[in-house]
Coordinates of C-alpha atoms in Angstrom, one line a residue:
M25 CA -23.1 21.9 -20.9
I26 CA -25.1 21.9 -17.7
S27 CA -23.5 23.0 -14.5
Y28 CA -23.1 20.7 -11.4
T29 CA -23.0 22.2 -8.0
K30 CA -22.0 20.6 -4.6
Y31 CA -25.0 19.4 -2.7
T32 CA -25.3 20.4 1.0
H33 CA -28.9 19.2 1.8
D34 CA -29.2 16.3 4.2
L35 CA -31.5 14.3 2.0
R36 CA -29.1 13.7 -0.7
F37 CA -26.0 11.5 -1.1
P38 CA -23.1 12.1 1.3
P39 CA -21.0 15.2 0.3
L40 CA -17.7 13.2 -0.2
I41 CA -19.3 11.1 -2.9
V42 CA -20.7 14.2 -4.5
V43 CA -17.1 15.7 -4.6
V44 CA -15.8 12.6 -6.3
F45 CA -18.5 12.9 -9.0
I46 CA -17.8 16.6 -9.5
I47 CA -14.2 15.6 -10.2
L48 CA -15.4 12.9 -12.6
L49 CA -17.5 15.5 -14.3
L50 CA -14.5 17.7 -15.0
N51 CA -13.1 14.8 -17.0
A52 CA -16.4 14.2 -18.9
C53 CA -17.0 14.9 -22.6
S54 CA -20.0 16.7 -24.1
S55 CA -21.4 16.8 -27.6
D56 CA -23.8 18.7 -29.8
N57 CA -27.6 18.6 -29.4
D58 CA -29.4 15.9 -31.2
P59 CA -32.9 17.0 -32.4
T60 CA -35.6 14.4 -32.2
P61 CA -38.0 13.6 -35.0
A62 CA -41.5 15.2 -35.1
E63 CA -43.3 11.9 -34.7
N64 CA -42.2 11.5 -31.1
Q65 CA -45.2 12.0 -28.8
Y66 CA -43.3 12.8 -25.6
L67 CA -39.6 13.3 -26.3
E68 CA -38.9 16.9 -27.1
S69 CA -35.1 17.0 -27.3
Y70 CA -31.9 15.5 -25.9
T71 CA -28.3 16.5 -25.4
K72 CA -25.4 14.3 -24.5
V73 CA -23.7 15.9 -21.6
A74 CA -21.1 13.4 -20.4
D75 CA -19.2 10.1 -20.9
Y76 CA -17.7 8.1 -18.1
G77 CA -15.5 5.0 -18.1
A78 CA -16.3 2.1 -15.9
V79 CA -12.8 2.2 -14.3
L80 CA -13.3 5.8 -13.3
L81 CA -16.7 5.0 -11.8
Q82 CA -15.2 2.0 -9.9
F83 CA -12.6 4.3 -8.4
G84 CA -15.2 6.8 -7.3
A85 CA -17.2 4.2 -5.5
S86 CA -14.3 2.4 -3.9
Q87 CA -12.9 5.7 -2.6
Q88 CA -16.1 6.1 -0.6
G89 CA -16.0 2.6 0.9
L90 CA -18.7 1.2 -1.5
S91 CA -16.6 -1.7 -2.6
S92 CA -19.6 -3.9 -3.1
V93 CA -21.0 -1.4 -5.6
A94 CA -17.6 -0.7 -7.2
S95 CA -17.2 -4.3 -8.1
Q96 CA -20.4 -4.4 -10.0
L97 CA -19.8 -1.2 -12.1
K98 CA -18.8 -2.8 -15.4
Y99 CA -20.0 -0.6 -18.3
D100 CA -18.7 2.7 -19.7
I101 CA -21.7 5.0 -19.8
A102 CA -23.0 8.1 -21.6
I103 CA -25.3 10.6 -19.9
Y104 CA -28.0 12.6 -21.7
E105 CA -30.2 15.4 -20.6
I106 CA -33.7 15.1 -22.1
E107 CA -36.7 17.4 -22.3
Y108 CA -40.1 15.9 -22.7
K109 CA -43.8 16.8 -22.8
T110 CA -46.1 16.3 -19.8
N111 CA -49.2 17.9 -18.4
Y112 CA -49.6 20.2 -15.4
L113 CA -53.2 21.1 -14.3
G114 CA -54.5 20.7 -17.9
S115 CA -51.7 22.5 -19.7
E116 CA -48.9 20.9 -21.7
I117 CA -45.4 21.8 -20.3
I118 CA -41.8 20.8 -21.0
A119 CA -40.1 18.9 -18.2
S120 CA -36.6 17.4 -18.0
G121 CA -34.3 14.8 -16.6
L122 CA -31.2 12.7 -17.1
I123 CA -30.7 9.3 -18.9
G124 CA -27.7 7.1 -18.3
V125 CA -26.9 4.6 -21.1
P126 CA -24.5 1.7 -20.7
N127 CA -22.1 0.9 -23.5
T128 CA -23.3 -2.7 -24.2
N129 CA -24.9 -4.8 -26.9
E130 CA -26.9 -6.7 -24.3
E131 CA -30.6 -5.9 -23.8
V132 CA -30.9 -4.1 -20.4
P133 CA -33.9 -3.0 -18.3
I134 CA -34.9 0.6 -17.5
L135 CA -34.4 1.9 -13.9
S136 CA -36.2 5.1 -13.0
F137 CA -34.8 6.6 -9.8
Q138 CA -36.7 9.4 -8.1
H139 CA -34.7 11.9 -6.0
G140 CA -35.4 13.3 -2.5
T141 CA -36.9 16.6 -1.5
I142 CA -35.3 19.7 -2.9
A143 CA -36.5 23.3 -3.2
A144 CA -33.8 25.1 -5.2
N145 CA -33.6 24.6 -9.0
S146 CA -29.8 24.4 -8.6
D147 CA -30.3 21.1 -6.8
A148 CA -32.2 19.5 -9.6
P149 CA -30.6 16.3 -11.1
T150 CA -29.9 18.1 -14.4
E151 CA -28.1 20.9 -12.5
S152 CA -26.2 18.9 -9.8
A153 CA -23.7 16.2 -9.0
E154 CA -26.3 14.0 -7.4
G155 CA -28.0 13.5 -10.8
V156 CA -24.7 12.3 -12.2
F157 CA -24.3 9.8 -9.4
Y158 CA -27.7 8.2 -9.9
A159 CA -27.5 8.3 -13.7
S160 CA -24.3 6.2 -13.2
F161 CA -26.5 3.3 -12.2
A162 CA -26.2 2.7 -16.0
S163 CA -22.8 1.2 -15.4
L164 CA -24.5 -1.7 -13.5
G165 CA -26.5 -2.6 -16.7
Y166 CA -29.5 -0.4 -16.7
I167 CA -30.8 2.5 -18.7
S168 CA -31.1 4.8 -15.8
L169 CA -33.7 7.6 -15.7
I170 CA -33.5 10.5 -13.2
P171 CA -36.5 12.9 -13.5
D172 CA -36.0 16.5 -12.4
F173 CA -39.7 16.5 -11.4
I174 CA -42.1 19.3 -12.5
G175 CA -40.9 22.5 -11.0
F176 CA -37.2 22.0 -11.6
G177 CA -35.0 22.0 -14.7
S178 CA -36.9 22.9 -17.8
S179 CA -40.1 23.5 -15.8
S180 CA -38.5 25.6 -13.1
E181 CA -41.0 28.5 -13.6
I182 CA -43.7 26.2 -12.1
L183 CA -44.1 25.5 -8.3
H184 CA -43.1 21.8 -7.8
P185 CA -46.3 19.8 -6.9
Y186 CA -44.9 18.5 -3.7
Y187 CA -46.7 15.3 -2.5
N188 CA -49.4 15.6 -5.2
E189 CA -50.0 12.0 -6.3
D190 CA -51.5 12.5 -9.7
L191 CA -49.0 15.2 -10.9
M192 CA -45.9 13.4 -9.6
A193 CA -46.9 10.0 -11.1
S194 CA -48.0 11.3 -14.5
S195 CA -44.8 13.4 -15.0
I196 CA -42.6 10.4 -14.2
I197 CA -44.6 8.1 -16.4
D198 CA -44.3 10.6 -19.2
M199 CA -40.5 10.7 -18.8
I200 CA -40.4 6.9 -19.0
R201 CA -42.4 7.2 -22.2
A202 CA -40.0 9.8 -23.6
A203 CA -37.1 7.6 -22.6
K204 CA -38.5 4.7 -24.6
E205 CA -38.8 7.0 -27.6
F206 CA -35.2 8.1 -27.0
I207 CA -34.1 4.4 -26.8
A208 CA -35.9 3.6 -30.1
E209 CA -34.5 6.7 -31.8
N210 CA -30.9 5.8 -30.9
D211 CA -31.1 2.0 -31.4
I212 CA -30.3 1.4 -27.8
N213 CA -30.6 -2.2 -26.6
S214 CA -33.3 -2.6 -24.0
D215 CA -35.8 -5.3 -23.0
N216 CA -38.2 -2.5 -21.9
R217 CA -38.7 -4.0 -18.5
L218 CA -39.1 -1.4 -15.8
L219 CA -37.8 -1.0 -12.2
L220 CA -38.6 2.0 -9.9
A221 CA -36.7 3.3 -6.9
G222 CA -36.4 6.5 -4.9
Y223 CA -35.6 7.9 -1.5
S224 CA -37.6 10.3 0.7
E225 CA -39.9 12.3 -1.5
G226 CA -38.5 10.0 -4.2
G227 CA -39.9 7.1 -2.3
Y228 CA -43.3 8.6 -2.3
A229 CA -43.0 9.4 -6.0
T230 CA -41.9 5.8 -6.7
M231 CA -44.9 4.4 -4.8
V232 CA -47.5 6.6 -6.6
T233 CA -45.9 5.8 -10.0
H234 CA -46.1 2.1 -9.3
K235 CA -49.7 2.6 -8.2
A236 CA -50.6 4.6 -11.3
I237 CA -49.0 2.2 -13.7
E238 CA -50.9 -0.7 -12.3
E239 CA -54.2 1.1 -12.1
K240 CA -54.1 2.9 -15.5
Y241 CA -51.2 1.6 -17.7
E242 CA -50.7 -2.0 -16.8
S243 CA -50.6 -3.1 -20.5
E244 CA -48.2 -0.3 -21.5
F245 CA -45.3 -1.0 -19.1
D246 CA -43.5 -4.2 -18.1
L247 CA -43.1 -3.3 -14.5
I248 CA -40.8 -5.8 -12.6
A249 CA -40.8 -4.2 -9.2
S250 CA -40.4 -1.0 -7.2
A251 CA -38.4 -0.2 -4.1
P252 CA -39.7 3.0 -2.4
A253 CA -37.7 4.2 0.6
S254 CA -38.3 6.6 3.5
G255 CA -41.2 8.5 2.0
G256 CA -44.1 10.1 3.9
Y257 CA -46.8 7.9 2.4
D258 CA -49.4 8.4 5.1
L259 CA -49.7 12.2 4.9
V260 CA -52.3 12.6 7.6
A261 CA -50.0 10.7 10.0
M262 CA -47.1 12.8 8.8
K263 CA -49.0 16.0 9.6
D264 CA -50.0 14.6 13.0
Y265 CA -46.4 13.7 13.8
M266 CA -45.1 17.2 12.9
V267 CA -47.6 19.1 14.9
S268 CA -47.0 16.9 18.0
Q269 CA -43.3 17.6 18.2
D270 CA -41.7 20.3 20.3
T271 CA -39.1 20.9 17.6
Y272 CA -38.9 19.7 14.0
A273 CA -35.6 20.0 12.1
Q274 CA -37.2 20.3 8.6
P275 CA -40.0 22.9 8.9
F276 CA -39.9 23.6 5.2
Y277 CA -41.5 20.2 4.5
L278 CA -44.8 21.3 6.0
A279 CA -44.5 24.8 4.5
F280 CA -43.9 23.2 1.1
V281 CA -47.0 21.0 1.2
T282 CA -49.1 23.9 2.5
V283 CA -48.0 26.3 -0.3
V284 CA -48.6 23.7 -3.0
Y285 CA -52.0 22.6 -1.7
A286 CA -53.1 26.2 -1.3
G287 CA -52.0 27.0 -4.8
I288 CA -53.5 24.0 -6.5
N289 CA -56.9 24.3 -4.7
N290 CA -57.0 28.2 -4.5
W291 CA -57.1 28.1 -0.7
T292 CA -56.2 31.7 0.0
T293 CA -56.1 31.5 3.8
L294 CA -54.4 28.1 4.3
V295 CA -50.9 29.4 5.0
S296 CA -52.1 31.9 7.6
D297 CA -54.5 29.3 9.1
L298 CA -51.5 27.0 9.7
F299 CA -48.5 29.3 10.3
N300 CA -47.9 32.1 12.8
E301 CA -46.4 35.5 11.8
P302 CA -43.9 36.5 10.7
Y303 CA -43.6 33.1 9.0
A304 CA -47.0 33.0 7.3
S305 CA -46.3 36.2 5.2
A306 CA -42.8 35.1 4.3
I307 CA -43.5 31.5 3.3
P308 CA -44.9 31.8 -0.2
A309 CA -41.9 33.8 -1.5
L310 CA -39.4 31.4 -0.1
F311 CA -40.5 28.7 -2.6
D312 CA -39.4 30.6 -5.8
G313 CA -36.8 28.0 -6.8
N314 CA -33.8 30.2 -5.6
N315 CA -33.7 28.9 -2.0
S316 CA -32.5 25.5 -0.8
G317 CA -34.3 23.6 1.9
S318 CA -31.6 24.6 4.4
Q319 CA -32.1 28.3 3.5
I320 CA -35.8 28.0 3.9
N321 CA -35.4 26.3 7.2
A322 CA -33.2 29.1 8.3
A323 CA -35.9 31.6 7.5
L324 CA -38.4 29.7 9.6
T325 CA -38.0 28.1 13.0
T326 CA -37.7 24.6 14.4
D327 CA -39.8 25.5 17.4
V328 CA -43.2 24.0 16.4
S329 CA -45.2 26.2 18.8
A330 CA -43.7 29.3 17.4
L331 CA -44.1 28.2 13.8
L332 CA -47.6 26.8 13.8
T333 CA -50.8 28.4 15.1
E334 CA -52.1 27.0 18.4
D335 CA -55.5 26.1 16.9
F336 CA -53.8 24.0 14.1
R337 CA -51.5 22.3 16.5
L338 CA -54.3 21.3 18.9
N339 CA -57.3 20.9 16.7
S340 CA -56.1 19.9 13.2
N341 CA -58.3 16.8 13.3
S342 CA -61.3 18.3 15.0
N343 CA -61.8 21.8 13.7
S344 CA -63.8 21.8 10.5
K345 CA -61.6 24.6 9.2
Y346 CA -59.0 21.9 8.4
E347 CA -61.3 19.3 7.0
Q348 CA -60.5 20.1 3.3
L349 CA -56.7 19.9 4.1
N350 CA -57.1 16.5 5.8
E351 CA -59.1 15.3 2.8
E352 CA -56.4 16.5 0.4
L353 CA -53.7 14.8 2.5
L354 CA -55.7 11.6 2.6
N355 CA -56.5 11.7 -1.1
N356 CA -52.7 12.0 -1.8
S357 CA -51.8 9.1 0.5
P358 CA -51.1 5.9 -1.4
I359 CA -52.1 3.6 1.4
D360 CA -55.3 1.9 0.2
W361 CA -54.3 -0.2 -2.9
Q362 CA -53.2 -3.7 -3.7
P363 CA -49.9 -3.9 -5.6
I364 CA -49.8 -6.5 -8.4
H365 CA -46.1 -6.4 -8.9
P366 CA -43.5 -6.7 -6.0
M367 CA -42.9 -3.6 -4.0
Y368 CA -40.0 -3.5 -1.5
M369 CA -40.4 -0.7 1.1
Y370 CA -37.4 0.5 3.0
H371 CA -37.0 2.8 6.0
G372 CA -34.3 3.6 8.6
T373 CA -35.4 2.6 12.2
A374 CA -33.7 5.8 13.7
D375 CA -35.4 8.2 11.2
I376 CA -37.1 11.1 13.0
T377 CA -37.3 13.4 10.0
V378 CA -39.7 11.2 8.1
P379 CA -40.4 8.7 11.0
F380 CA -39.9 5.0 10.6
E381 CA -43.4 4.6 12.0
N382 CA -44.9 6.3 8.9
S383 CA -43.7 3.5 6.6
Q384 CA -44.7 0.9 9.2
S385 CA -48.2 2.4 9.3
A386 CA -48.4 2.6 5.5
Y387 CA -47.3 -1.0 5.2
D388 CA -49.9 -2.1 7.7
K389 CA -52.7 -0.2 6.0
L390 CA -51.7 -1.6 2.6
I391 CA -52.0 -5.1 4.1
S392 CA -55.3 -4.2 5.7
A393 CA -56.6 -3.0 2.4
G394 CA -55.9 -6.4 0.9
A395 CA -52.4 -6.2 -0.4
S396 CA -50.5 -9.5 -0.3
A397 CA -47.5 -9.9 2.0
D398 CA -46.0 -11.9 -0.9
K399 CA -46.1 -8.7 -3.0
V400 CA -45.3 -6.0 -0.5
S401 CA -42.2 -6.3 1.7
F402 CA -41.0 -4.0 4.4
V403 CA -37.2 -3.8 5.0
S404 CA -35.9 -2.1 8.1
L405 CA -32.6 -0.3 7.8
E406 CA -31.4 -0.9 11.4
G407 CA -30.0 2.2 13.2
A408 CA -30.2 4.4 10.1
N409 CA -31.7 7.9 10.2
H410 CA -32.9 9.9 7.2
S411 CA -29.4 10.8 6.0
T412 CA -27.5 7.7 6.9
G413 CA -30.2 5.4 5.4
I414 CA -29.4 6.4 1.8
A415 CA -26.1 4.4 1.4
P416 CA -27.4 1.0 2.8
Y417 CA -30.6 1.4 0.8
I418 CA -28.6 1.9 -2.5
I419 CA -26.4 -1.1 -1.7
S420 CA -29.5 -3.2 -1.0
I421 CA -31.5 -2.3 -4.0
I422 CA -28.5 -2.9 -6.3
D423 CA -28.4 -6.5 -5.1
L424 CA -32.2 -6.8 -5.2
F425 CA -32.6 -5.5 -8.7
N426 CA -29.6 -7.4 -10.1
N427 CA -31.4 -10.6 -8.9
L428 CA -34.6 -9.5 -10.5
K429 CA -33.1 -8.7 -13.9

């Protein structure tokens, strides 16, 4: 049985909802491991970790004022933890995630939901109440997939490749492949159509997965649509925004990207080029999987001039020292492609953590790159910030996806 811990980070679902699902978990059932056959290419193993009745799920949603969601929860569900094979920088690794399965004889589509930014392994979907919440989308009539992402769960010994387009997309695609093997192995009814959604970093992960499927695996997946929300898609613009602020409430975002890009590219001086002491020396060790985002923020400072070197703040786009970083940020920004399948972008208009303008800029650049306004939509969540935008986004995509099924 995996353990579920209360989430306190501002990017995840409101704490009261998490409490309800912790209570639900205490009433859940678990069963023995089910080994998978050797012929599976991606699926390594799976374990049933919980069963939930639709009535209990309806109660949990209605208690939080989500009556429109509660009224649509109709299936009892089972939740499984799976391990699957994927690749990280040329090596095969084992990653993990959750699958929610509705108790129905009807054929249902697959919905992969990508979570927001985390830093501690204890906040991974297979370790937390948030994962249970999103896996419960199965009660709506989906086979719900919740990837941990590389760097969490079964691959927690690896540094999560934060905002790396190729690694994030490929690992999510491999989980979808593993899920299809799981579906076949267990005779689960699915029409194999695919929907993608995610919030914050999960919005970025959703967009790059949509892009990778269309560019590389169009014939393999029956993608219906995606709904990425509140992600930092234009990474150069995101960097420029952060360095222009007097204060920034989530300094661990930039530190996370810096540590990841430095490690992947073997840029040994990048952290010290960007961050002042004593922060530069402390940053690498903070991302060991034991510290949450709030704990890392507490070890840094929200004062941008104290956190970042003066040269980086003033000359990040003009000093050749930062040219490789800007190229890496640009190369990992999914803003220059033409979606074939519908993509519904969402962002809160009052968001100053990942600013609303970043999604607006990304949308405009997609259209300028030739994307059709009939395929790419941009939905403003009026008055919502980075935390309060989650609930209206969830409510909206449930209605959207139900109409697309």
